[in-house]
Coordinates of C-alpha atoms in Angstrom, one line a residue:
X5 CA 128.9 27.3 113.9
X6 CA 130.0 28.4 117.4
X7 CA 128.8 31.9 118.3
X8 CA 131.6 33.8 120.2
X9 CA 130.5 35.0 123.7
X10 CA 132.4 38.3 123.4
X11 CA 131.0 40.6 120.8
X12 CA 127.6 41.3 119.3
X13 CA 125.2 39.1 117.4
X14 CA 123.1 40.7 114.6
X15 CA 119.9 38.7 114.0
X16 CA 118.4 38.9 110.6
X17 CA 114.9 37.3 110.2
X18 CA 114.3 36.0 106.7
X19 CA 111.0 35.0 105.1
X20 CA 110.9 34.5 101.3
X21 CA 113.9 36.8 100.5
X22 CA 115.8 34.5 98.2
X23 CA 116.7 37.3 95.8
X24 CA 118.2 39.6 98.4
X25 CA 120.3 37.1 100.5
X26 CA 123.3 37.4 98.2
X27 CA 123.3 41.2 98.9
X28 CA 123.3 40.7 102.7
X29 CA 126.9 39.8 103.6
X30 CA 128.6 42.3 101.2
X31 CA 126.5 45.0 102.8
X32 CA 127.8 44.0 106.2
X33 CA 131.5 44.0 105.3
X34 CA 132.2 47.6 106.2
X35 CA 130.4 47.4 109.5
X36 CA 132.1 44.2 110.5
X37 CA 135.5 45.7 109.7
X38 CA 134.7 49.0 111.6
X39 CA 132.9 47.7 114.6
X40 CA 134.7 47.5 118.0
X41 CA 132.9 44.2 118.6
X42 CA 133.5 40.7 117.1
X43 CA 130.4 40.6 114.9
X44 CA 128.4 37.4 114.4
X45 CA 125.6 37.4 111.8
X46 CA 122.7 35.0 112.7
X47 CA 120.3 34.4 109.8
X48 CA 116.9 33.1 110.9
X49 CA 114.8 31.3 108.3
X50 CA 111.2 31.9 109.3
X51 CA 109.8 28.9 107.3
X52 CA 110.4 30.4 103.9
X53 CA 108.6 28.7 101.0
X54 CA 111.0 29.8 98.3
X55 CA 114.7 29.1 97.9
X56 CA 115.8 31.2 100.9
X57 CA 117.0 28.4 103.1
X58 CA 119.4 27.1 100.4
X59 CA 120.8 30.6 99.9
X60 CA 121.1 31.0 103.7
X61 CA 123.1 27.7 103.9
X62 CA 125.4 28.9 101.2
X63 CA 126.1 32.1 103.0
X64 CA 126.8 30.3 106.3
X65 CA 129.0 27.7 104.6
X66 CA 131.4 30.3 103.1
X67 CA 131.5 32.8 106.0
X68 CA 132.9 31.8 109.4
X69 CA 131.1 34.7 111.1
X70 CA 127.7 33.7 109.8
X71 CA 125.4 31.1 111.3
X72 CA 121.7 30.2 110.8
X73 CA 118.7 28.6 112.3
X74 CA 115.6 27.5 110.4
X75 CA 112.0 27.1 111.5
X76 CA 109.9 24.2 110.4
X77 CA 107.1 26.6 109.4
X78 CA 106.5 30.3 109.4
X79 CA 106.1 31.6 112.9
X80 CA 106.3 35.4 112.4
X81 CA 108.8 38.2 112.8
X82 CA 108.6 38.3 116.6
X83 CA 109.3 34.6 116.9
X84 CA 112.3 34.8 114.5
X85 CA 113.8 37.7 116.4
X86 CA 113.2 36.0 119.8
X87 CA 114.7 32.7 118.6
X88 CA 117.8 34.5 117.3
X89 CA 118.3 36.3 120.6
X90 CA 117.9 33.0 122.5
X91 CA 120.5 31.2 120.4
X92 CA 123.0 34.1 120.7
X93 CA 125.7 33.9 123.3
X94 CA 126.8 37.6 123.3
X95 CA 126.0 40.3 125.9
X96 CA 124.6 42.5 123.1
X97 CA 122.3 41.5 120.3
X98 CA 121.1 43.5 117.3
X99 CA 118.3 43.2 114.8
X100 CA 118.0 44.3 111.2
X101 CA 115.5 43.3 108.4
X102 CA 116.8 41.3 105.4
X103 CA 115.5 43.9 102.9
X104 CA 118.3 46.3 103.8
X105 CA 116.0 49.3 103.9
X106 CA 118.2 50.3 106.8
X107 CA 122.0 50.5 106.6
X108 CA 124.2 48.1 108.6
X109 CA 126.8 50.9 109.0
X110 CA 124.3 52.7 111.2
X111 CA 124.9 50.0 113.8
X112 CA 128.1 52.0 114.6
X113 CA 125.9 54.9 115.7
X114 CA 123.9 52.6 117.9
X115 CA 127.1 51.0 119.3
X116 CA 128.3 54.4 120.5
X117 CA 125.3 54.7 122.8
X118 CA 125.3 51.3 124.5
X119 CA 127.6 52.2 127.4
X120 CA 124.8 54.2 128.8
X121 CA 121.6 52.5 127.6
X122 CA 120.1 49.1 127.5
X123 CA 118.2 49.5 124.2
X124 CA 119.3 51.7 121.4
X125 CA 116.7 51.9 118.6
X126 CA 116.8 53.7 115.3
X127 CA 114.4 56.3 114.0
X128 CA 114.0 56.2 110.2
X129 CA 114.5 59.5 108.5
X130 CA 113.2 60.3 105.0
X131 CA 111.3 57.0 104.9
X132 CA 111.1 55.4 101.4
X133 CA 107.9 53.4 102.0
X134 CA 104.5 53.7 100.3
X135 CA 102.1 56.5 101.4
X136 CA 99.7 54.0 102.9
X137 CA 102.5 52.3 104.9
X138 CA 103.8 55.6 106.2
X139 CA 100.4 56.9 107.2
X140 CA 99.5 53.7 109.1
X141 CA 102.9 53.7 110.8
X142 CA 102.6 57.3 111.8
X143 CA 99.1 56.7 113.3
X144 CA 100.2 53.5 115.0
X145 CA 103.3 55.2 116.6
X146 CA 101.1 58.2 117.8
X147 CA 98.6 55.8 119.3
X148 CA 101.2 53.6 120.9
X149 CA 103.0 56.6 122.5
X150 CA 99.7 58.1 123.7
X151 CA 98.9 54.9 125.5
X152 CA 102.3 53.7 126.6
X153 CA 104.3 57.0 126.9
X154 CA 107.5 55.3 125.8
X155 CA 108.8 58.6 124.3
X156 CA 109.8 56.8 121.0
X157 CA 108.7 58.0 117.6
X158 CA 109.5 54.9 115.5
X159 CA 109.2 51.9 117.7
X160 CA 109.0 49.5 114.8
X161 CA 112.3 50.6 113.2
X162 CA 114.2 47.5 112.1
X163 CA 117.5 48.6 113.5
X164 CA 118.2 48.0 117.1
X165 CA 120.8 46.9 119.7
X166 CA 119.7 45.6 123.0
X167 CA 121.3 44.0 126.0
X168 CA 120.5 40.3 125.6
X169 CA 119.5 39.8 129.2
X170 CA 116.9 42.6 128.9
X171 CA 115.6 41.2 125.6
X172 CA 115.1 37.7 127.1
X173 CA 113.3 39.2 130.2
X174 CA 110.6 40.7 127.9
X175 CA 107.3 38.8 127.7
X176 CA 107.1 37.0 124.4
X177 CA 104.0 37.4 122.2
X178 CA 103.2 37.8 118.5
X179 CA 104.0 41.4 117.6
X180 CA 106.3 42.1 120.5
X181 CA 109.0 43.4 118.1
X182 CA 106.9 46.6 117.8
X183 CA 107.1 47.3 121.6
X184 CA 110.8 46.8 122.4
X185 CA 111.1 50.3 123.9
X186 CA 108.1 50.0 126.2
X187 CA 109.1 46.4 127.2
X188 CA 112.5 47.7 128.1
X189 CA 111.2 50.6 130.1
X190 CA 108.9 48.3 132.1
X191 CA 112.0 46.6 133.4
X192 CA 113.3 50.0 134.6
X193 CA 116.0 50.0 131.9
X194 CA 117.2 52.9 129.7
X195 CA 116.2 53.5 126.1
X196 CA 117.4 56.0 123.5
X197 CA 116.3 56.6 119.9
X198 CA 118.6 58.0 117.3
X199 CA 118.1 58.9 113.6
X200 CA 119.2 56.3 111.0
X201 CA 119.0 56.2 107.2
X202 CA 116.2 54.6 105.2
X203 CA 116.2 53.2 101.7
X204 CA 113.7 51.9 99.2
X205 CA 113.2 48.1 99.0
X206 CA 115.2 46.6 96.2
X207 CA 114.3 43.0 96.2
X208 CA 111.5 40.8 97.6
X209 CA 108.0 41.9 98.5
X210 CA 106.8 43.8 101.5
X211 CA 104.9 41.8 104.1
X212 CA 102.7 44.8 104.9
X213 CA 99.0 44.5 105.2
X214 CA 96.3 46.4 107.1
X215 CA 96.0 43.7 109.8
X216 CA 99.7 43.2 110.7
X217 CA 100.6 46.9 110.5
X218 CA 97.4 48.6 111.8
X219 CA 94.6 46.6 113.5
X220 CA 96.8 44.0 115.3
X221 CA 99.3 46.6 116.7
X222 CA 96.4 48.6 118.2
X223 CA 95.1 45.6 120.0
X224 CA 98.6 44.8 121.3
X225 CA 99.0 48.4 122.5
X226 CA 95.8 48.2 124.6
X227 CA 96.9 44.8 126.0
X228 CA 100.4 46.2 126.9
X229 CA 98.8 49.3 128.5
X230 CA 96.8 47.1 130.7
X231 CA 100.0 45.2 131.7
X232 CA 101.8 48.4 132.5
X233 CA 98.8 49.6 134.6
X234 CA 98.9 46.3 136.5
X235 CA 102.6 46.3 137.0
X236 CA 103.8 45.7 140.6
X237 CA 107.3 46.2 141.9
X238 CA 109.1 45.4 145.2
X239 CA 112.5 46.0 146.8
X240 CA 114.2 43.5 149.1
X241 CA 115.9 45.3 152.0
X242 CA 117.5 42.3 153.6
X243 CA 118.1 38.6 152.9
X244 CA 120.0 35.7 154.3
X245 CA 120.8 34.0 151.0
X246 CA 124.6 34.3 150.6
X247 CA 124.5 33.7 146.8
X248 CA 121.6 36.1 146.2
X249 CA 123.6 39.0 144.7
X250 CA 125.8 36.7 142.6
X251 CA 122.7 35.0 141.2
X252 CA 121.0 38.1 140.0
X253 CA 124.2 40.0 138.9
X254 CA 124.8 40.0 135.2

């Protein structure tokens, strides 16, 4: 599949979601028909051990706007998102989880903000997660904002649109998907958070555990705080390289 350069690519990481893949494309029909962009869906198989890859291949075979990439083995959510962004050819890229606990139609709300922002991220309202998951997420978000001051209430919301060049300039590390707002602000770019709907999980199993949603993010937050404290910037006042501006201009 050839990804069109004009439009937006929505990256959907998939790990053992065979039951829900058949729901994905019908759920995107209204958004694709309503979007002002040419929408490409890029499914990223993160080394699934069930029948997800076969279901992904079926979806791509019967839909011209759907493509896929597949990992040899499980590499994690951040790696799947990053690989999808790298393989995209559009100026804008989006991300949503395969469990459809967020609504693809809310991408329209995010689209409306991108003329003035480099990252538009959702904030889940009325979350339909377990009490433990909500409590750990609330604490993690409070701790992250206290350390990083990114001004975002729900950094891990799985509904985002970001300028691809900005996303690819972010340092890549396991767990980076939780820090998109801070990693955007470090670049001097603009971020906004807007409310989006949230729904209960219908198929598949949550990948939540204490380590990947609580302890590990706290360690990552401290590491990113150190990075921000050590950040150094410079401004070039003059240069003799004729192609300099052209080389850095998007």
